[in-house]
Amino acid sequence: MIVVGQLLLLVLIANGAPVIARYLFGRRWDRALDGGRRFVDGRPWLGPSKTIRGIAAAVLCTSVAAVVIGLPASIGLQVALGAMLGDLLSSFTKRRLGIPSSAMALGLDQIPEVLSPALLVSSELGITPIGIVGVVTAFVVLGLVLSRILFALNIRRRPF
């Protein structure tokens, strides 16, 4: 049960680090991953809110946090990369559906960015399928609550 909590914490850090980095650094180092390029449908690949800085913040913060809570840095790295991959998949899908960058798509915004890292590290951490469901459920709920708190503190641009 403790490893499920550790995984949840790492996923929250991985997904929160880019938000905090944007708050701390503003427009510095916010180069878009897709470089403003468009997919064959004429829409952006990902959009301007998916940045190199965000990926770097997630990888650095989550790797350090893993060590602090007694897990190998490699677990933090896997969680960060899995979360960012899930987030990029979500953004790519949202652009294909015509959903603007940073607009809310309940479920699509949360599930890929928690399920991907959970699947990546579950066997290494000994997390069962029920544990994965628990992490996903807790992340969706906590993510929505924390987003509203960060919005109220003027750290996040939108309350979702």
mmCIF file with all atom_site columns, C-alpha atoms in Angstrom, residues 11-12 55 84 89 93 96 102 106 160:
data_model
loop_
_atom_site.group_PDB
_atom_site.id
_atom_site.type_symbol
_atom_site.label_atom_id
_atom_site.label_alt_id
_atom_site.label_comp_id
_atom_site.label_asym_id
_atom_site.label_entity_id
_atom_site.label_seq_id
_atom_site.pdbx_PDB_ins_code
_atom_site.Cartn_x
_atom_site.Cartn_y
_atom_site.Cartn_z
_atom_site.occupancy
_atom_site.B_iso_or_equiv
_atom_site.pdbx_formal_charge
_atom_site.auth_seq_id
_atom_site.auth_comp_id
_atom_site.auth_asym_id
_atom_site.auth_atom_id
_atom_site.pdbx_PDB_model_num
ATOM 1  C CA . VAL A 1 11  ? 2.783   11.140 -10.556 1.00 0.00 ? 11  VAL A CA 1
ATOM 2  C CA . LEU A 1 12  ? 1.453   14.287 -8.881  1.00 0.00 ? 12  LEU A CA 1
ATOM 3  C CA . ILE A 1 55  ? 9.494   17.921 -19.634 1.00 0.00 ? 55  ILE A CA 1
ATOM 4  C CA . MET A 1 84  ? 4.815   13.277 -19.912 1.00 0.00 ? 84  MET A CA 1
ATOM 5  C CA . LEU A 1 89  ? -0.689  11.673 -26.138 1.00 0.00 ? 89  LEU A CA 1
ATOM 6  C CA . THR A 1 93  ? -5.599  13.517 -29.265 1.00 0.00 ? 93  THR A CA 1
ATOM 7  C CA . ARG A 1 96  ? -7.178  15.990 -33.440 1.00 0.00 ? 96  ARG A CA 1
ATOM 8  C CA . SER A 1 102 ? -5.308  23.986 -22.249 1.00 0.00 ? 102 SER A CA 1
ATOM 9  C CA . LEU A 1 106 ? -12.280 15.273 -18.310 1.00 0.00 ? 106 LEU A CA 1
ATOM 10 C CA . PHE A 1 160 ? -8.803  22.480 -14.169 1.00 0.00 ? 160 PHE A CA 1
#
